[in-house]
mmCIF file of C-alpha atoms and ligand atoms in Angstrom:
data_model
loop_
_atom_site.group_PDB
_atom_site.id
_atom_site.type_symbol
_atom_site.label_atom_id
_atom_site.label_comp_id
_atom_site.label_asym_id
_atom_site.label_seq_id
_atom_site.Cartn_x
_atom_site.Cartn_y
_atom_site.Cartn_z
ATOM 1 C CA MET A 195 -8.005 -77.458 5.097
ATOM 2 C CA PHE A 196 -10.167 -74.385 4.948
ATOM 3 C CA SER A 197 -12.118 -73.376 8.051
ATOM 4 C CA THR A 198 -15.893 -73.388 7.598
ATOM 5 C CA GLU A 199 -16.209 -70.877 10.469
ATOM 6 C CA PRO A 200 -17.337 -67.474 9.194
ATOM 7 C CA GLU A 201 -14.694 -64.837 9.825
ATOM 8 C CA LYS A 202 -15.459 -62.908 12.984
ATOM 9 C CA THR A 203 -16.110 -59.193 12.462
ATOM 10 C CA VAL A 204 -13.668 -57.034 14.353
ATOM 11 C CA LYS A 205 -15.457 -54.558 16.593
ATOM 12 C CA ALA A 206 -14.138 -51.401 18.178
ATOM 13 C CA ILE A 207 -15.338 -48.630 20.438
ATOM 14 C CA SER A 208 -14.637 -45.048 19.433
ATOM 15 C CA LEU A 209 -14.287 -42.586 22.271
ATOM 16 C CA PHE A 210 -16.191 -40.018 20.287
ATOM 17 C CA SER A 211 -16.059 -36.274 20.996
ATOM 18 C CA GLY A 212 -17.770 -35.245 17.767
ATOM 19 C CA GLY A 213 -14.830 -33.060 16.647
ATOM 20 C CA LEU A 214 -12.998 -33.330 13.327
ATOM 21 C CA ASP A 215 -10.316 -35.700 14.636
ATOM 22 C CA SER A 216 -12.765 -38.160 16.109
ATOM 23 C CA ILE A 217 -14.907 -38.115 12.963
ATOM 24 C CA VAL A 218 -12.003 -38.896 10.633
ATOM 25 C CA SER A 219 -10.596 -41.513 13.006
ATOM 26 C CA VAL A 220 -13.950 -43.324 12.888
ATOM 27 C CA LYS A 221 -13.943 -43.203 9.088
ATOM 28 C CA LEU A 222 -10.373 -44.475 8.952
ATOM 29 C CA ILE A 223 -11.194 -47.470 11.140
ATOM 30 C CA GLN A 224 -14.474 -48.203 9.342
ATOM 31 C CA GLU A 225 -12.540 -48.254 6.051
ATOM 32 C CA GLN A 226 -10.829 -51.413 7.315
ATOM 33 C CA GLY A 227 -14.219 -53.141 7.598
ATOM 34 C CA ILE A 228 -14.244 -52.809 11.391
ATOM 35 C CA ASP A 229 -17.581 -52.420 13.139
ATOM 36 C CA VAL A 230 -17.456 -49.181 15.160
ATOM 37 C CA GLN A 231 -19.590 -48.290 18.167
ATOM 38 C CA GLY A 232 -19.357 -44.669 19.347
ATOM 39 C CA LEU A 233 -19.198 -43.867 23.042
ATOM 40 C CA THR A 234 -19.466 -40.468 24.684
ATOM 41 C CA PHE A 235 -20.189 -39.059 28.116
ATOM 42 C CA CYS A 236 -22.179 -36.367 29.829
ATOM 43 C CA THR A 237 -21.847 -34.686 33.237
ATOM 44 C CA PRO A 238 -23.006 -31.291 34.559
ATOM 45 C CA PHE A 239 -19.731 -29.935 33.093
ATOM 46 C CA PHE A 240 -20.214 -31.046 29.496
ATOM 47 C CA GLU A 241 -23.082 -32.278 27.395
ATOM 48 C CA ALA A 242 -23.378 -34.814 24.623
ATOM 49 C CA ALA A 243 -25.122 -32.530 22.100
ATOM 50 C CA LYS A 244 -22.053 -32.106 19.858
ATOM 51 C CA PRO A 245 -21.134 -35.822 19.691
ATOM 52 C CA ARG A 246 -24.784 -36.708 19.136
ATOM 53 C CA ALA A 247 -25.076 -34.315 16.174
ATOM 54 C CA ALA A 248 -21.771 -35.490 14.671
ATOM 55 C CA ALA A 249 -22.673 -39.163 15.131
ATOM 56 C CA ARG A 250 -26.002 -38.573 13.387
ATOM 57 C CA MET A 251 -24.182 -36.920 10.506
ATOM 58 C CA ILE A 252 -21.881 -39.894 9.900
ATOM 59 C CA ALA A 253 -24.488 -42.525 10.889
ATOM 60 C CA LEU A 254 -22.389 -43.779 13.792
ATOM 61 C CA PRO A 255 -24.288 -45.665 16.504
ATOM 62 C CA LEU A 256 -23.601 -43.712 19.685
ATOM 63 C CA MET A 257 -23.927 -44.684 23.325
ATOM 64 C CA VAL A 258 -24.134 -41.785 25.804
ATOM 65 C CA LEU A 259 -23.239 -42.517 29.432
ATOM 66 C CA ASP A 260 -23.964 -40.150 32.306
ATOM 67 C CA ILE A 261 -20.831 -40.431 34.456
ATOM 68 C CA THR A 262 -21.602 -37.561 36.851
ATOM 69 C CA GLU A 263 -20.907 -39.398 40.093
ATOM 70 C CA VAL A 264 -17.578 -40.988 39.263
ATOM 71 C CA HIS A 265 -16.423 -37.954 37.264
ATOM 72 C CA LEU A 266 -17.241 -35.535 40.086
ATOM 73 C CA ALA A 267 -15.318 -37.642 42.589
ATOM 74 C CA MET A 268 -12.324 -37.369 40.252
ATOM 75 C CA VAL A 269 -12.767 -33.598 39.739
ATOM 76 C CA ARG A 270 -12.682 -33.080 43.512
ATOM 77 C CA ALA A 271 -9.327 -34.832 43.922
ATOM 78 C CA PRO A 272 -7.466 -35.355 40.646
ATOM 79 C CA ARG A 273 -4.240 -37.319 40.970
ATOM 80 C CA TYR A 274 -2.483 -35.194 38.341
ATOM 81 C CA GLY A 275 -4.012 -31.877 39.408
ATOM 82 C CA TYR A 276 -5.779 -29.246 37.342
ATOM 83 C CA GLY A 277 -4.923 -27.481 34.102
ATOM 84 C CA LYS A 278 -5.225 -23.707 33.735
ATOM 85 C CA ASN A 279 -8.662 -23.733 35.364
ATOM 86 C CA MET A 280 -10.524 -26.519 37.196
ATOM 87 C CA ASN A 281 -9.976 -28.939 34.302
ATOM 88 C CA PRO A 282 -8.262 -32.155 35.429
ATOM 89 C CA CYS A 283 -7.724 -33.268 31.823
ATOM 90 C CA ILE A 284 -5.196 -36.033 32.480
ATOM 91 C CA ASP A 285 -7.371 -37.757 35.087
ATOM 92 C CA CYS A 286 -10.479 -37.090 33.005
ATOM 93 C CA HIS A 287 -8.969 -38.776 29.918
ATOM 94 C CA THR A 288 -7.834 -41.674 32.058
ATOM 95 C CA LEU A 289 -11.300 -42.112 33.522
ATOM 96 C CA MET A 290 -12.971 -41.985 30.114
ATOM 97 C CA LEU A 291 -10.578 -44.598 28.728
ATOM 98 C CA LYS A 292 -11.139 -46.793 31.770
ATOM 99 C CA ILE A 293 -14.922 -46.665 31.341
ATOM 100 C CA ALA A 294 -14.558 -47.261 27.608
ATOM 101 C CA GLY A 295 -12.336 -50.266 28.381
ATOM 102 C CA GLU A 296 -14.947 -51.704 30.728
ATOM 103 C CA LYS A 297 -17.622 -51.219 28.056
ATOM 104 C CA MET A 298 -15.360 -52.887 25.495
ATOM 105 C CA GLU A 299 -15.037 -55.959 27.705
ATOM 106 C CA GLU A 300 -18.723 -55.999 28.583
ATOM 107 C CA MET A 301 -19.744 -55.788 24.931
ATOM 108 C CA GLY A 302 -17.090 -58.181 23.670
ATOM 109 C CA HIS A 303 -15.384 -55.613 21.444
ATOM 110 C CA ASP A 304 -11.764 -55.928 20.397
ATOM 111 C CA PHE A 305 -10.264 -52.512 21.093
ATOM 112 C CA ILE A 306 -10.877 -48.835 21.843
ATOM 113 C CA PHE A 307 -9.703 -45.936 19.730
ATOM 114 C CA THR A 308 -9.626 -42.155 20.043
ATOM 115 C CA GLY A 309 -9.096 -39.202 17.702
ATOM 116 C CA GLU A 310 -6.090 -38.007 19.701
ATOM 117 C CA VAL A 311 -3.147 -36.686 17.730
ATOM 118 C CA LEU A 312 0.383 -36.815 19.059
ATOM 119 C CA GLY A 313 1.591 -33.339 20.046
ATOM 120 C CA GLN A 314 -1.645 -31.586 19.165
ATOM 121 C CA ARG A 315 -2.035 -30.310 22.723
ATOM 122 C CA PRO A 316 1.301 -29.716 24.393
ATOM 123 C CA MET A 317 0.375 -31.235 27.748
ATOM 124 C CA SER A 318 -2.370 -33.819 27.406
ATOM 125 C CA GLN A 319 -1.312 -35.175 24.007
ATOM 126 C CA SER A 320 2.427 -35.379 24.515
ATOM 127 C CA ARG A 321 3.940 -38.807 23.912
ATOM 128 C CA GLN A 322 4.432 -39.237 27.642
ATOM 129 C CA MET A 323 0.869 -38.271 28.577
ATOM 130 C CA LEU A 324 -0.703 -40.463 25.897
ATOM 131 C CA HIS A 325 1.256 -43.302 27.471
ATOM 132 C CA VAL A 326 0.383 -42.348 31.076
ATOM 133 C CA VAL A 327 -3.390 -42.077 30.537
ATOM 134 C CA ALA A 328 -3.501 -45.328 28.568
ATOM 135 C CA LYS A 329 -1.471 -47.146 31.228
ATOM 136 C CA ASN A 330 -3.488 -45.752 34.153
ATOM 137 C CA SER A 331 -6.770 -46.682 32.474
ATOM 138 C CA GLY A 332 -5.776 -50.343 32.712
ATOM 139 C CA TYR A 333 -6.247 -50.961 28.977
ATOM 140 C CA ALA A 334 -2.943 -49.656 27.556
ATOM 141 C CA ASP A 335 -2.413 -52.367 24.954
ATOM 142 C CA ARG A 336 -5.934 -52.106 23.571
ATOM 143 C CA ILE A 337 -6.044 -48.335 23.038
ATOM 144 C CA LEU A 338 -5.359 -47.249 19.490
ATOM 145 C CA ARG A 339 -4.824 -43.692 18.226
ATOM 146 C CA PRO A 340 -5.364 -44.268 14.497
ATOM 147 C CA LEU A 341 -4.329 -40.773 13.397
ATOM 148 C CA SER A 342 -0.890 -41.055 15.020
ATOM 149 C CA ALA A 343 -0.575 -44.848 15.349
ATOM 150 C CA ARG A 344 2.521 -45.198 13.154
ATOM 151 C CA LEU A 345 4.397 -42.828 15.419
ATOM 152 C CA LEU A 346 3.417 -44.768 18.538
ATOM 153 C CA PRO A 347 4.251 -48.270 19.811
ATOM 154 C CA GLU A 348 2.310 -51.110 18.224
ATOM 155 C CA THR A 349 -0.836 -52.058 20.127
ATOM 156 C CA LEU A 350 -2.393 -55.495 20.633
ATOM 157 C CA PRO A 351 -5.080 -55.213 17.893
ATOM 158 C CA GLU A 352 -2.302 -54.298 15.437
ATOM 159 C CA LYS A 353 -0.136 -57.233 16.572
ATOM 160 C CA GLU A 354 -3.100 -59.585 16.316
ATOM 161 C CA GLY A 355 -3.829 -58.390 12.788
ATOM 162 C CA LYS A 356 -7.245 -57.011 13.715
ATOM 163 C CA VAL A 357 -6.161 -53.623 12.436
ATOM 164 C CA ASP A 358 -3.782 -53.075 9.545
ATOM 165 C CA ARG A 359 -1.069 -50.754 10.907
ATOM 166 C CA GLU A 360 0.006 -49.898 7.340
ATOM 167 C CA ARG A 361 -3.342 -48.215 6.762
ATOM 168 C CA LEU A 362 -3.108 -46.111 9.920
ATOM 169 C CA LEU A 363 -1.547 -42.653 9.937
ATOM 170 C CA ASP A 364 1.440 -40.701 11.214
ATOM 171 C CA ILE A 365 -0.073 -37.302 11.932
ATOM 172 C CA SER A 366 1.444 -35.147 14.656
ATOM 173 C CA GLY A 367 1.254 -31.544 15.789
ATOM 174 C CA ARG A 368 -1.336 -28.826 15.923
ATOM 175 C CA GLY A 369 -2.121 -28.420 12.206
ATOM 176 C CA ARG A 370 -5.342 -29.929 10.957
ATOM 177 C CA LYS A 371 -4.640 -29.803 7.217
ATOM 178 C CA ARG A 372 -4.472 -33.569 6.748
ATOM 179 C CA GLN A 373 -7.577 -34.188 8.819
ATOM 180 C CA MET A 374 -9.444 -31.559 6.760
ATOM 181 C CA GLU A 375 -8.349 -33.224 3.527
ATOM 182 C CA MET A 376 -9.543 -36.544 4.900
ATOM 183 C CA ALA A 377 -12.893 -35.030 5.859
ATOM 184 C CA GLU A 378 -13.268 -33.734 2.318
ATOM 185 C CA ARG A 379 -12.434 -37.144 0.907
ATOM 186 C CA TYR A 380 -15.031 -38.751 3.203
ATOM 187 C CA GLY A 381 -17.628 -36.165 2.185
ATOM 188 C CA VAL A 382 -17.803 -34.680 5.682
ATOM 189 C CA THR A 383 -18.374 -30.965 5.308
ATOM 190 C CA GLU A 384 -19.561 -29.937 8.755
ATOM 191 C CA TYR A 385 -17.487 -30.293 11.842
ATOM 192 C CA SER A 386 -17.133 -28.131 14.903
ATOM 193 C CA ASN A 387 -14.258 -26.247 16.413
ATOM 194 C CA PRO A 388 -12.101 -28.577 18.505
ATOM 195 C CA ALA A 389 -12.024 -26.286 21.550
ATOM 196 C CA GLY A 390 -14.823 -25.486 23.961
ATOM 197 C CA GLY A 391 -17.706 -27.312 25.469
ATOM 198 C CA CYS A 392 -16.278 -28.172 28.888
ATOM 199 C CA LEU A 393 -17.178 -25.779 31.695
ATOM 200 C CA LEU A 394 -14.177 -26.898 33.704
ATOM 201 C CA THR A 395 -12.022 -24.881 31.299
ATOM 202 C CA ASP A 396 -14.084 -21.723 31.861
ATOM 203 C CA VAL A 397 -12.526 -19.114 34.177
ATOM 204 C CA MET A 398 -15.705 -17.922 35.857
ATOM 205 C CA PHE A 399 -17.252 -21.355 36.235
ATOM 206 C CA SER A 400 -13.991 -22.658 37.705
ATOM 207 C CA ARG A 401 -13.916 -19.849 40.263
ATOM 208 C CA ARG A 402 -17.464 -20.689 41.317
ATOM 209 C CA LEU A 403 -16.753 -24.394 41.471
ATOM 210 C CA LYS A 404 -13.722 -23.851 43.665
ATOM 211 C CA ASP A 405 -15.846 -21.681 45.940
ATOM 212 C CA LEU A 406 -18.527 -24.398 46.074
ATOM 213 C CA PHE A 407 -15.989 -27.076 46.995
ATOM 214 C CA ALA A 408 -14.642 -24.860 49.802
ATOM 215 C CA SER A 409 -17.896 -23.441 51.204
ATOM 216 C CA HIS A 410 -20.476 -26.163 50.557
ATOM 217 C CA PRO A 411 -18.635 -29.514 50.572
ATOM 218 C CA GLY A 412 -21.901 -31.419 50.932
ATOM 219 C CA PHE A 413 -23.352 -29.913 47.747
ATOM 220 C CA ALA A 414 -25.770 -31.698 45.417
ATOM 221 C CA THR A 415 -25.845 -31.914 41.612
ATOM 222 C CA ARG A 416 -28.454 -29.148 41.631
ATOM 223 C CA ASP A 417 -25.828 -26.804 43.106
ATOM 224 C CA LEU A 418 -23.598 -27.459 40.113
ATOM 225 C CA GLU A 419 -26.448 -26.440 37.820
ATOM 226 C CA LEU A 420 -26.861 -23.232 39.836
ATOM 227 C CA LEU A 421 -23.228 -22.316 39.126
ATOM 228 C CA LYS A 422 -24.213 -21.833 35.481
ATOM 229 C CA VAL A 423 -26.858 -19.190 36.196
ATOM 230 C CA GLY A 424 -26.855 -15.509 37.217
ATOM 231 C CA ARG A 425 -24.532 -13.479 39.440
ATOM 232 C CA HIS A 426 -23.264 -15.171 42.589
ATOM 233 C CA ILE A 427 -22.642 -12.941 45.594
ATOM 234 C CA ARG A 428 -21.092 -14.315 48.765
ATOM 235 C CA LEU A 429 -22.661 -13.145 52.054
ATOM 236 C CA ASP A 430 -20.504 -15.187 54.435
ATOM 237 C CA ASP A 431 -18.591 -18.450 54.313
ATOM 238 C CA ARG A 432 -21.804 -20.497 54.267
ATOM 239 C CA HIS A 433 -24.291 -18.352 52.378
ATOM 240 C CA LYS A 434 -24.482 -16.832 48.943
ATOM 241 C CA VAL A 435 -27.169 -15.113 46.895
ATOM 242 C CA ILE A 436 -27.793 -15.914 43.256
ATOM 243 C CA VAL A 437 -29.225 -13.046 41.212
ATOM 244 C CA GLY A 438 -30.844 -13.589 37.819
ATOM 245 C CA ARG A 439 -29.304 -11.179 35.263
ATOM 246 C CA ASN A 440 -32.162 -11.297 32.812
ATOM 247 C CA LYS A 441 -35.415 -13.043 31.998
ATOM 248 C CA ARG A 442 -33.586 -16.133 30.789
ATOM 249 C CA ASP A 443 -31.654 -16.460 34.065
ATOM 250 C CA ASN A 444 -34.892 -16.015 36.039
ATOM 251 C CA GLN A 445 -36.477 -18.813 33.996
ATOM 252 C CA SER A 446 -33.456 -21.054 34.488
ATOM 253 C CA LEU A 447 -33.458 -20.494 38.253
ATOM 254 C CA GLU A 448 -37.133 -21.283 38.763
ATOM 255 C CA PRO A 449 -36.989 -25.079 38.217
ATOM 256 C CA LEU A 450 -33.882 -25.335 40.414
ATOM 257 C CA ILE A 451 -35.609 -23.898 43.490
ATOM 258 C CA GLY A 452 -36.133 -26.357 46.338
ATOM 259 C CA ASP A 453 -38.313 -26.179 49.462
ATOM 260 C CA ARG A 454 -35.417 -25.099 51.661
ATOM 261 C CA ASP A 455 -34.301 -22.186 49.480
ATOM 262 C CA THR A 456 -35.525 -18.646 50.019
ATOM 263 C CA VAL A 457 -36.521 -16.788 46.868
ATOM 264 C CA PHE A 458 -36.818 -13.008 46.493
ATOM 265 C CA GLN A 459 -38.553 -10.784 43.978
ATOM 266 C CA MET A 460 -39.632 -7.148 44.129
ATOM 267 C CA ARG A 461 -43.365 -6.717 44.479
ATOM 268 C CA ASP A 462 -43.858 -3.406 42.676
ATOM 269 C CA PHE A 463 -41.081 -3.217 40.073
ATOM 270 C CA PRO A 464 -39.686 -5.572 37.448
ATOM 271 C CA GLY A 465 -36.422 -7.141 38.543
ATOM 272 C CA PRO A 466 -34.424 -10.279 39.118
ATOM 273 C CA LEU A 467 -35.393 -13.491 40.755
ATOM 274 C CA CYS A 468 -32.888 -13.984 43.578
ATOM 275 C CA MET A 469 -32.221 -17.075 45.572
ATOM 276 C CA LEU A 470 -30.544 -17.942 48.841
ATOM 277 C CA PRO A 471 -29.830 -21.667 48.492
ATOM 278 C CA GLY A 472 -30.683 -23.580 51.656
ATOM 279 C CA GLY A 473 -32.205 -20.506 53.329
ATOM 280 C CA ALA A 474 -30.454 -18.414 56.004
ATOM 281 C CA PRO A 475 -31.047 -16.511 59.245
ATOM 282 C CA GLU A 476 -33.436 -13.535 59.134
ATOM 283 C CA GLU A 477 -30.658 -10.943 58.980
ATOM 284 C CA MET A 478 -29.139 -12.563 55.955
ATOM 285 C CA GLU A 479 -32.486 -12.851 54.240
ATOM 286 C CA LEU A 480 -32.871 -9.085 54.610
ATOM 287 C CA GLN A 481 -29.441 -8.621 53.007
ATOM 288 C CA ALA A 482 -30.520 -10.844 50.122
ATOM 289 C CA ALA A 483 -33.746 -8.867 49.741
ATOM 290 C CA SER A 484 -31.812 -5.606 49.505
ATOM 291 C CA ILE A 485 -29.518 -7.176 46.875
ATOM 292 C CA CYS A 486 -32.627 -8.172 44.954
ATOM 293 C CA ALA A 487 -33.844 -4.559 45.132
ATOM 294 C CA ALA A 488 -30.455 -3.235 43.951
ATOM 295 C CA TYR A 489 -30.550 -5.095 40.628
ATOM 296 C CA GLY A 490 -34.148 -4.321 39.691
ATOM 297 C CA ASP A 491 -35.849 -1.437 37.906
ATOM 298 C CA ALA A 492 -36.864 0.496 41.026
ATOM 299 C CA PRO A 493 -36.317 4.287 40.620
ATOM 300 C CA LYS A 494 -32.942 5.486 41.981
ATOM 301 C CA ASP A 495 -34.492 7.723 44.630
ATOM 302 C CA VAL A 496 -36.993 5.114 45.778
ATOM 303 C CA GLY A 497 -35.738 4.839 49.370
ATOM 304 C CA GLN A 498 -37.277 1.516 50.316
ATOM 305 C CA VAL A 499 -38.942 -1.199 48.276
ATOM 306 C CA THR A 500 -41.163 -4.126 49.131
ATOM 307 C CA VAL A 501 -39.645 -7.522 48.377
ATOM 308 C CA LYS A 502 -41.550 -10.815 48.360
ATOM 309 C CA CYS A 503 -39.671 -13.572 50.226
ATOM 310 C CA ARG A 504 -40.850 -17.067 49.501
ATOM 311 C CA ARG A 505 -39.739 -20.283 51.154
ATOM 312 C CA GLY A 506 -41.639 -23.455 50.351
ATOM 313 C CA ASP A 507 -45.330 -22.546 50.697
ATOM 314 C CA GLU A 508 -44.673 -19.565 52.942
ATOM 315 C CA MET A 509 -44.534 -16.031 51.629
ATOM 316 C CA ARG A 510 -43.849 -12.779 53.471
ATOM 317 C CA LEU A 511 -43.151 -9.191 52.510
ATOM 318 C CA VAL A 512 -40.142 -7.205 53.697
ATOM 319 C CA LEU A 513 -39.338 -3.543 53.289
ATOM 320 C CA VAL A 514 -35.658 -2.862 52.445
ATOM 321 C CA ALA A 515 -33.394 -0.205 50.975
ATOM 322 C CA PRO A 516 -31.559 -1.354 47.825
ATOM 323 C CA ALA A 517 -27.954 -2.436 48.500
ATOM 324 C CA ASN A 518 -25.054 -0.458 47.059
ATOM 325 C CA LYS A 519 -24.103 -2.247 43.832
ATOM 326 C CA GLU A 520 -20.513 -1.029 43.908
ATOM 327 C CA GLU A 521 -19.996 -2.591 47.315
ATOM 328 C CA LEU A 522 -21.404 -5.863 46.014
ATOM 329 C CA GLN A 523 -18.744 -6.027 43.275
ATOM 330 C CA GLY A 524 -16.133 -7.175 45.756
ATOM 331 C CA LYS A 525 -18.337 -10.031 46.928
ATOM 332 C CA MET A 526 -18.953 -11.530 43.475
ATOM 333 C CA ILE A 527 -17.836 -15.102 43.036
HETATM 334 S S1 SF4 B 108 -11.562 -30.382 28.826
HETATM 335 FE FE1 SF4 B 108 -13.040 -31.165 30.331
HETATM 336 S S2 SF4 B 108 -13.929 -32.974 29.358
HETATM 337 FE FE2 SF4 B 108 -12.067 -32.519 28.255
HETATM 338 S S3 SF4 B 108 -10.512 -33.773 29.241
HETATM 339 FE FE3 SF4 B 108 -10.441 -31.752 30.203
HETATM 340 S S4 SF4 B 108 -11.759 -31.943 31.973
HETATM 341 FE FE4 SF4 B 108 -12.250 -33.675 30.631
#
């Protein structure tokens, strides 16, 4: 007896970073007639611009989820700690796989897959770590790594015959020769560098983030955005000044200013926009004003300069001597 039921299309979710490995893994799975839905994430630490562009290029439907809240909670207290900087890659991968698994169930898809390659990154893509993150995500048996699958234990979709293991690959290590050959075969000519894109791997951003966690534990998402702009100078354990380094910084700071922040700008000379987030006592505002004067274009022998201090709708003028820039160096975050 033949079944009259039409054969059900196998559907999978690709955890899609937009890099070469994720592009070729999508192609490899699509080659088996599997319906692929791309999934990527954004937070204040990384954007979805690269995966969006790559998905457009290969006509992959892409879902972008903003996971700021849950991701930030993880970044503050990662179970497996941080990498070289403030990057909790093991917990981050686990979280992404967990969310992808929940989406898979919600959408009735059959499995999740990633572009990870065994041994490509010594820590996060070791055999043990690939196992740990999959297990901790709660979806271990439904996570496939098509590029290295034949070197890894068989997963449920392979056992169920939803994916043909024979047509999956056995790539390992750091080289990308085979992936590049695959890209050529698939007609994919543009793909980005695998590294970069996550601010949690950046030395300066990590230093500022650590400082924010320690000094302003009740911070808001806006404060994370501020970490990306200007020079940050610590005044005391609760107050810091942010100094725009150029016109672009000044423009980036402007929309981030709230009613409780004090903003400084020289009245008579071009110079930075400076900001004291959350305001501060009078004495500290004067310090911030003199920092503002130090980084502007006032003549060296000017003595004192007039600085506009704005907070909400109130504006006042203060007369200050520019701070000594060398002394400020030691207070930079
Ligand atoms: S580099 Fe950033 S986005 Fe990537 S796994 Fe690590 S923490 Fe997460």
